[in-house]
Amino acid sequence: MRRLAVVDTPVSRSSHVVPTPRGGGLFFVLLISLGLLWLQVHFATLLAVSGGLVAALGLADDFRGLSARLRFLGQGVIALGSIVWMLLALEPLHQIDVLFCLLVFPLGVLWLTGVTSAYNFMDGIDGLAAGQAVIMGGGIAALAYLTGETGWMMAGVWLALSVFGFLIFNWAPASLFMGDVGSTFLGWLFAALSLVLPMMTEISWASLPLLLMLFLVDAGHTVILRLVRGENVTTAHRHHIYQQMVDRLGSHAAVSVLYFLVTLIALLPLSLLATMRPDLELQLALAGLGSVFLLALLVRYRLKSLGYRAQRARMLARK
């Protein structure tokens, strides 16, 4: 999400606006990409090429601004090409089932573009998206360690350390921002890895989505609510739960820390358990989704209730 840097205030980022540094996001992407050198050549190439194309779209959006339709179309084409690449890397062309492809292509494109967009939407306050990426890198390293995948473990460690170096400057009050080029690249990388890792290793298909669950639920249910209300989901807004929490708590850092704690305390253990106990991966995935969704509803209801109370107090004070 293209953003403007502002002083961290109880209201929002719109209070004190200064230009966002544009070089940080591109350097950030290049640094993370070096970690792909630990991986097998064909999948490292797939992640580098597809992620680079998505980052290029984000960079163009940062500098010139692209319409939402053009961004989604571009990401959809890249997703389609990536899925074809994955299938051909795993199976010879004559062994690929047509009916299987008819199911995989739409779901795969929806997953890749949806997670990319969700991650982009969640890059709205200092430290949140970068901190989540540190957790994702550490989680991938831990999952790879459990399954004896040294290359993937080193790639996860590199990812975590690279983003941590960036997070130091992105923490509230931030002096460096990842922009669309960084947030879409990270979203795409995690979406692609959630497809590649279960194909190439013993890591569960549920493990990475569980680590991303807070981001997916916050972004996903907010988009659905806006669609139900007949709003344009591509326009700027402040309806995400993390945005409303900042309005109430008055601190970017506090909200980011809360998101990290829920992921580390509740979702990371579920992610690790899904890989250790593949017979329970479906139940664990549903438990994680249901718990986070209920938490989101409770927090949104509580924030709405506090908003009504604050509004009533202001009205009484004027009388």
GROMACS .gro file of C-alpha atoms in nm:
model
  319
    1MET     CA    1   0.000   0.000   0.000
    2ARG     CA    2   0.153   0.328  -0.106
    3ARG     CA    3   0.194   0.535   0.207
    4LEU     CA    4   0.308   0.869   0.339
    5ALA     CA    5   0.534   0.892   0.639
    6VAL     CA    6   0.394   1.089   0.929
    7VAL     CA    7   0.451   1.147   1.295
    8ASP     CA    8   0.295   0.871   1.508
    9THR     CA    9  -0.008   1.042   1.666
   10PRO     CA   10  -0.324   0.919   1.837
   11VAL     CA   11  -0.525   1.013   1.529
   12SER     CA   12  -0.356   0.870   1.220
   13ARG     CA   13  -0.070   0.908   0.977
   14SER     CA   14  -0.242   1.197   0.804
   15SER     CA   15  -0.148   1.457   1.063
   16HIS     CA   16   0.209   1.546   0.964
   17VAL     CA   17   0.294   1.444   0.609
   18VAL     CA   18   0.643   1.421   0.466
   19PRO     CA   19   0.760   1.254   0.144
   20THR     CA   20   0.825   0.881   0.168
   21PRO     CA   21   1.179   0.765   0.080
   22ARG     CA   22   1.146   0.553  -0.237
   23GLY     CA   23   1.479   0.374  -0.250
   24GLY     CA   24   1.430   0.167   0.064
   25GLY     CA   25   1.173  -0.071  -0.079
   26LEU     CA   26   1.379  -0.168  -0.384
   27PHE     CA   27   1.696  -0.229  -0.179
   28PHE     CA   28   1.483  -0.428   0.065
   29VAL     CA   29   1.358  -0.657  -0.218
   30LEU     CA   30   1.708  -0.712  -0.360
   31LEU     CA   31   1.851  -0.798  -0.016
   32ILE     CA   32   1.580  -1.055   0.057
   33SER     CA   33   1.619  -1.208  -0.290
   34LEU     CA   34   1.979  -1.303  -0.211
   35GLY     CA   35   1.840  -1.560   0.033
   36LEU     CA   36   1.699  -1.755  -0.263
   37LEU     CA   37   2.054  -1.864  -0.343
   38TRP     CA   38   2.013  -2.131  -0.073
   39LEU     CA   39   1.735  -2.300  -0.274
   40GLN     CA   40   1.724  -2.541  -0.566
   41VAL     CA   41   1.785  -2.362  -0.893
   42HIS     CA   42   1.447  -2.409  -1.062
   43PHE     CA   43   1.240  -2.298  -0.763
   44ALA     CA   44   1.482  -2.018  -0.676
   45THR     CA   45   1.446  -1.896  -1.034
   46LEU     CA   46   1.066  -1.923  -1.017
   47LEU     CA   47   1.048  -1.720  -0.695
   48ALA     CA   48   1.301  -1.463  -0.818
   49VAL     CA   49   1.140  -1.408  -1.159
   50SER     CA   50   0.777  -1.403  -1.045
   51GLY     CA   51   0.856  -1.201  -0.732
   52GLY     CA   52   1.065  -0.960  -0.936
   53LEU     CA   53   0.779  -0.900  -1.180
   54VAL     CA   54   0.535  -0.837  -0.894
   55ALA     CA   55   0.788  -0.602  -0.731
   56ALA     CA   56   0.825  -0.418  -1.064
   57LEU     CA   57   0.449  -0.358  -1.070
   58GLY     CA   58   0.470  -0.231  -0.714
   59LEU     CA   59   0.761  -0.004  -0.802
   60ALA     CA   60   0.567   0.140  -1.094
   61ASP     CA   61   0.274   0.201  -0.860
   62ASP     CA   62   0.501   0.374  -0.609
   63PHE     CA   63   0.644   0.612  -0.868
   64ARG     CA   64   0.364   0.670  -1.114
   65GLY     CA   65   0.050   0.518  -0.968
   66LEU     CA   66  -0.133   0.232  -1.138
   67SER     CA   67  -0.505   0.165  -1.147
   68ALA     CA   68  -0.626  -0.120  -0.926
   69ARG     CA   69  -0.753  -0.301  -1.234
   70LEU     CA   70  -0.414  -0.289  -1.403
   71ARG     CA   71  -0.234  -0.407  -1.087
   72PHE     CA   72  -0.468  -0.702  -1.039
   73LEU     CA   73  -0.453  -0.793  -1.407
   74GLY     CA   74  -0.075  -0.787  -1.403
   75GLN     CA   75  -0.057  -0.997  -1.086
   76GLY     CA   76  -0.310  -1.241  -1.230
   77VAL     CA   77  -0.103  -1.297  -1.543
   78ILE     CA   78   0.212  -1.349  -1.333
   79ALA     CA   79   0.021  -1.591  -1.107
   80LEU     CA   80  -0.103  -1.793  -1.405
   81GLY     CA   81   0.247  -1.819  -1.549
   82SER     CA   82   0.390  -1.916  -1.209
   83ILE     CA   83   0.140  -2.200  -1.162
   84VAL     CA   84   0.221  -2.337  -1.509
   85TRP     CA   85   0.591  -2.316  -1.417
   86MET     CA   86   0.532  -2.503  -1.089
   87LEU     CA   87   0.336  -2.781  -1.257
   88LEU     CA   88   0.594  -2.829  -1.532
   89ALA     CA   89   0.873  -2.837  -1.273
   90LEU     CA   90   0.698  -3.117  -1.086
   91GLU     CA   91   0.546  -3.326  -1.367
   92PRO     CA   92   0.612  -3.382  -1.740
   93LEU     CA   93   0.358  -3.208  -1.961
   94HIS     CA   94   0.191  -3.531  -2.079
   95GLN     CA   95   0.127  -3.644  -1.720
   96ILE     CA   96  -0.055  -3.328  -1.607
   97ASP     CA   97  -0.428  -3.394  -1.565
   98VAL     CA   98  -0.655  -3.145  -1.742
   99LEU     CA   99  -0.935  -3.163  -1.482
  100PHE     CA  100  -0.680  -3.106  -1.205
  101CYS     CA  101  -0.558  -2.794  -1.386
  102LEU     CA  102  -0.913  -2.661  -1.420
  103LEU     CA  103  -0.932  -2.664  -1.039
  104VAL     CA  104  -0.575  -2.557  -0.961
  105PHE     CA  105  -0.551  -2.259  -1.196
  106PRO     CA  106  -0.840  -2.048  -1.060
  107LEU     CA  107  -0.771  -2.136  -0.697
  108GLY     CA  108  -0.398  -2.081  -0.737
  109VAL     CA  109  -0.441  -1.745  -0.909
  110LEU     CA  110  -0.692  -1.636  -0.644
  111TRP     CA  111  -0.456  -1.741  -0.364
  112LEU     CA  112  -0.145  -1.573  -0.506
  113THR     CA  113  -0.315  -1.245  -0.592
  114GLY     CA  114  -0.530  -1.247  -0.278
  115VAL     CA  115  -0.243  -1.294  -0.033
  116THR     CA  116  -0.035  -1.037  -0.220
  117SER     CA  117  -0.315  -0.781  -0.196
  118ALA     CA  118  -0.385  -0.865   0.169
  119TYR     CA  119  -0.022  -0.810   0.265
  120ASN     CA  120  -0.022  -0.483   0.074
  121PHE     CA  121  -0.337  -0.371   0.255
  122MET     CA  122  -0.181  -0.451   0.593
  123ASP     CA  123   0.125  -0.234   0.531
  124GLY     CA  124  -0.048   0.069   0.677
  125ILE     CA  125   0.132   0.140   1.004
  126ASP     CA  126   0.494   0.143   1.115
  127GLY     CA  127   0.652  -0.197   1.165
  128LEU     CA  128   0.348  -0.420   1.114
  129ALA     CA  129   0.422  -0.575   0.772
  130ALA     CA  130   0.798  -0.588   0.829
  131GLY     CA  131   0.758  -0.746   1.173
  132GLN     CA  132   0.523  -1.008   1.033
  133ALA     CA  133   0.787  -1.089   0.768
  134VAL     CA  134   1.046  -1.146   1.042
  135ILE     CA  135   0.808  -1.393   1.207
  136MET     CA  136   0.744  -1.561   0.871
  137GLY     CA  137   1.116  -1.601   0.807
  138GLY     CA  138   1.173  -1.745   1.152
  139GLY     CA  139   0.870  -1.971   1.115
  140ILE     CA  140   0.993  -2.104   0.779
  141ALA     CA  141   1.335  -2.172   0.932
  142ALA     CA  142   1.177  -2.359   1.227
  143LEU     CA  143   0.952  -2.564   0.997
  144ALA     CA  144   1.246  -2.647   0.771
  145TYR     CA  145   1.453  -2.752   1.074
  146LEU     CA  146   1.174  -2.989   1.183
  147THR     CA  147   1.172  -3.153   0.840
  148GLY     CA  148   1.550  -3.158   0.787
  149GLU     CA  149   1.550  -2.909   0.497
  150THR     CA  150   1.880  -2.724   0.541
  151GLY     CA  151   1.850  -2.505   0.232
  152TRP     CA  152   1.502  -2.382   0.321
  153MET     CA  153   1.613  -2.329   0.683
  154MET     CA  154   1.899  -2.103   0.575
  155ALA     CA  155   1.670  -1.915   0.335
  156GLY     CA  156   1.424  -1.856   0.623
  157VAL     CA  157   1.703  -1.733   0.852
  158TRP     CA  158   1.829  -1.497   0.581
  159LEU     CA  159   1.477  -1.364   0.527
  160ALA     CA  160   1.424  -1.301   0.899
  161LEU     CA  161   1.760  -1.128   0.946
  162SER     CA  162   1.726  -0.919   0.630
  163VAL     CA  163   1.383  -0.790   0.725
  164PHE     CA  164   1.489  -0.736   1.086
  165GLY     CA  165   1.759  -0.497   0.965
  166PHE     CA  166   1.491  -0.307   0.775
  167LEU     CA  167   1.250  -0.321   1.071
  168ILE     CA  168   1.493  -0.124   1.287
  169PHE     CA  169   1.433   0.178   1.063
  170ASN     CA  170   1.067   0.096   0.992
  171TRP     CA  171   0.969   0.079   1.361
  172ALA     CA  172   0.756   0.364   1.496
  173PRO     CA  173   0.831   0.641   1.433
  174ALA     CA  174   0.953   0.504   1.100
  175SER     CA  175   1.222   0.670   0.888
  176LEU     CA  176   1.216   0.410   0.609
  177PHE     CA  177   0.922   0.249   0.429
  178MET     CA  178   0.888  -0.053   0.202
  179GLY     CA  179   0.620   0.093  -0.027
  180ASP     CA  180   0.419  -0.118  -0.269
  181VAL     CA  181   0.738  -0.263  -0.413
  182GLY     CA  182   0.825  -0.420  -0.077
  183SER     CA  183   0.481  -0.515   0.054
  184THR     CA  184   0.360  -0.679  -0.269
  185PHE     CA  185   0.691  -0.865  -0.302
  186LEU     CA  186   0.661  -1.004   0.051
  187GLY     CA  187   0.296  -1.097   0.005
  188TRP     CA  188   0.377  -1.273  -0.322
  189LEU     CA  189   0.678  -1.451  -0.173
  190PHE     CA  190   0.480  -1.590   0.120
  191ALA     CA  191   0.187  -1.691  -0.102
  192ALA     CA  192   0.421  -1.871  -0.343
  193LEU     CA  193   0.614  -2.039  -0.063
  194SER     CA  194   0.289  -2.168   0.088
  195LEU     CA  195   0.237  -2.355  -0.241
  196VAL     CA  196   0.598  -2.457  -0.309
  197LEU     CA  197   0.700  -2.579   0.038
  198PRO     CA  198   0.431  -2.850   0.073
  199MET     CA  199   0.516  -2.972  -0.279
  200MET     CA  200   0.891  -2.992  -0.218
  201THR     CA  201   0.914  -3.079   0.153
  202GLU     CA  202   0.726  -3.242   0.440
  203ILE     CA  203   0.606  -2.901   0.564
  204SER     CA  204   0.226  -2.898   0.598
  205TRP     CA  205   0.010  -2.704   0.354
  206ALA     CA  206  -0.156  -2.545   0.661
  207SER     CA  207   0.162  -2.416   0.828
  208LEU     CA  208   0.230  -2.093   0.636
  209PRO     CA  209  -0.138  -1.988   0.604
  210LEU     CA  210  -0.165  -2.028   0.983
  211LEU     CA  211   0.127  -1.788   1.032
  212LEU     CA  212  -0.046  -1.539   0.799
  213MET     CA  213  -0.391  -1.584   0.952
  214LEU     CA  214  -0.416  -1.246   1.129
  215PHE     CA  215  -0.331  -1.061   0.807
  216LEU     CA  216  -0.564  -1.275   0.595
  217VAL     CA  217  -0.861  -1.241   0.830
  218ASP     CA  218  -0.815  -0.867   0.891
  219ALA     CA  219  -0.780  -0.786   0.521
  220GLY     CA  220  -1.030  -1.046   0.399
  221HIS     CA  221  -1.322  -0.973   0.625
  222THR     CA  222  -1.271  -0.596   0.585
  223VAL     CA  223  -1.297  -0.630   0.207
  224ILE     CA  224  -1.611  -0.844   0.244
  225LEU     CA  225  -1.771  -0.588   0.479
  226ARG     CA  226  -1.701  -0.308   0.231
  227LEU     CA  227  -1.845  -0.510  -0.056
  228VAL     CA  228  -2.161  -0.580   0.145
  229ARG     CA  229  -2.194  -0.207   0.211
  230GLY     CA  230  -2.154  -0.131  -0.159
  231GLU     CA  231  -1.825   0.054  -0.111
  232ASN     CA  232  -1.540   0.068  -0.361
  233VAL     CA  233  -1.279  -0.167  -0.211
  234THR     CA  234  -0.994  -0.011  -0.413
  235THR     CA  235  -1.028   0.334  -0.254
  236ALA     CA  236  -0.839   0.446   0.058
  237HIS     CA  237  -1.014   0.384   0.389
  238ARG     CA  238  -0.959   0.327   0.761
  239HIS     CA  239  -1.180   0.022   0.818
  240HIS     CA  240  -0.910  -0.236   0.887
  241ILE     CA  241  -0.903  -0.352   1.247
  242TYR     CA  242  -0.540  -0.250   1.291
  243GLN     CA  243  -0.623   0.102   1.170
  244GLN     CA  244  -0.911   0.135   1.414
  245MET     CA  245  -0.694   0.001   1.695
  246VAL     CA  246  -0.436   0.271   1.622
  247ASP     CA  247  -0.713   0.532   1.641
  248ARG     CA  248  -0.809   0.400   1.984
  249LEU     CA  249  -0.468   0.315   2.132
  250GLY     CA  250  -0.284   0.608   1.974
  251SER     CA  251   0.027   0.402   1.900
  252HIS     CA  252   0.152   0.218   1.592
  253ALA     CA  253   0.404   0.025   1.800
  254ALA     CA  254   0.145  -0.104   2.048
  255VAL     CA  255  -0.081  -0.238   1.773
  256SER     CA  256   0.209  -0.403   1.589
  257VAL     CA  257   0.328  -0.569   1.910
  258LEU     CA  258  -0.022  -0.703   1.979
  259TYR     CA  259  -0.036  -0.861   1.632
  260PHE     CA  260   0.309  -1.014   1.682
  261LEU     CA  261   0.220  -1.159   2.022
  262VAL     CA  262  -0.096  -1.330   1.893
  263THR     CA  263   0.101  -1.479   1.602
  264LEU     CA  264   0.391  -1.597   1.820
  265ILE     CA  265   0.187  -1.727   2.114
  266ALA     CA  266  -0.113  -1.880   1.935
  267LEU     CA  267  -0.049  -1.925   1.562
  268LEU     CA  268   0.318  -2.028   1.551
  269PRO     CA  269   0.260  -2.334   1.776
  270LEU     CA  270  -0.036  -2.437   1.557
  271SER     CA  271   0.183  -2.397   1.248
  272LEU     CA  272   0.459  -2.615   1.390
  273LEU     CA  273   0.209  -2.873   1.515
  274ALA     CA  274   0.048  -2.898   1.170
  275THR     CA  275   0.383  -3.010   1.028
  276MET     CA  276   0.462  -3.244   1.317
  277ARG     CA  277   0.112  -3.396   1.308
  278PRO     CA  278  -0.004  -3.400   0.942
  279ASP     CA  279  -0.306  -3.612   1.044
  280LEU     CA  280  -0.439  -3.305   1.230
  281GLU     CA  281  -0.350  -3.033   0.977
  282LEU     CA  282  -0.709  -2.974   0.861
  283GLN     CA  283  -0.841  -2.948   1.217
  284LEU     CA  284  -0.557  -2.714   1.314
  285ALA     CA  285  -0.615  -2.493   1.010
  286LEU     CA  286  -0.987  -2.466   1.088
  287ALA     CA  287  -0.913  -2.401   1.456
  288GLY     CA  288  -0.675  -2.120   1.366
  289LEU     CA  289  -0.915  -1.966   1.115
  290GLY     CA  290  -1.213  -1.988   1.347
  291SER     CA  291  -1.028  -1.849   1.647
  292VAL     CA  292  -0.881  -1.554   1.459
  293PHE     CA  293  -1.215  -1.477   1.292
  294LEU     CA  294  -1.394  -1.474   1.627
  295LEU     CA  295  -1.118  -1.258   1.774
  296ALA     CA  296  -1.155  -1.014   1.484
  297LEU     CA  297  -1.531  -0.989   1.538
  298LEU     CA  298  -1.489  -0.933   1.913
  299VAL     CA  299  -1.223  -0.664   1.864
  300ARG     CA  300  -1.427  -0.487   1.596
  301TYR     CA  301  -1.737  -0.495   1.817
  302ARG     CA  302  -1.538  -0.362   2.112
  303LEU     CA  303  -1.386  -0.082   1.904
  304LYS     CA  304  -1.729   0.012   1.772
  305SER     CA  305  -1.868   0.018   2.126
  306LEU     CA  306  -1.583   0.242   2.244
  307GLY     CA  307  -1.644   0.470   1.947
  308TYR     CA  308  -2.009   0.513   2.040
  309ARG     CA  309  -1.916   0.589   2.401
  310ALA     CA  310  -1.658   0.847   2.298
  311GLN     CA  311  -1.906   1.012   2.062
  312ARG     CA  312  -2.172   1.023   2.335
  313ALA     CA  313  -1.924   1.171   2.584
  314ARG     CA  314  -1.836   1.446   2.336
  315MET     CA  315  -2.203   1.525   2.280
  316LEU     CA  316  -2.268   1.544   2.654
  317ALA     CA  317  -1.965   1.768   2.703
  318ARG     CA  318  -2.103   2.018   2.451
  319LYS     CA  319  -2.434   2.052   2.637
   0.00000   0.00000   0.00000
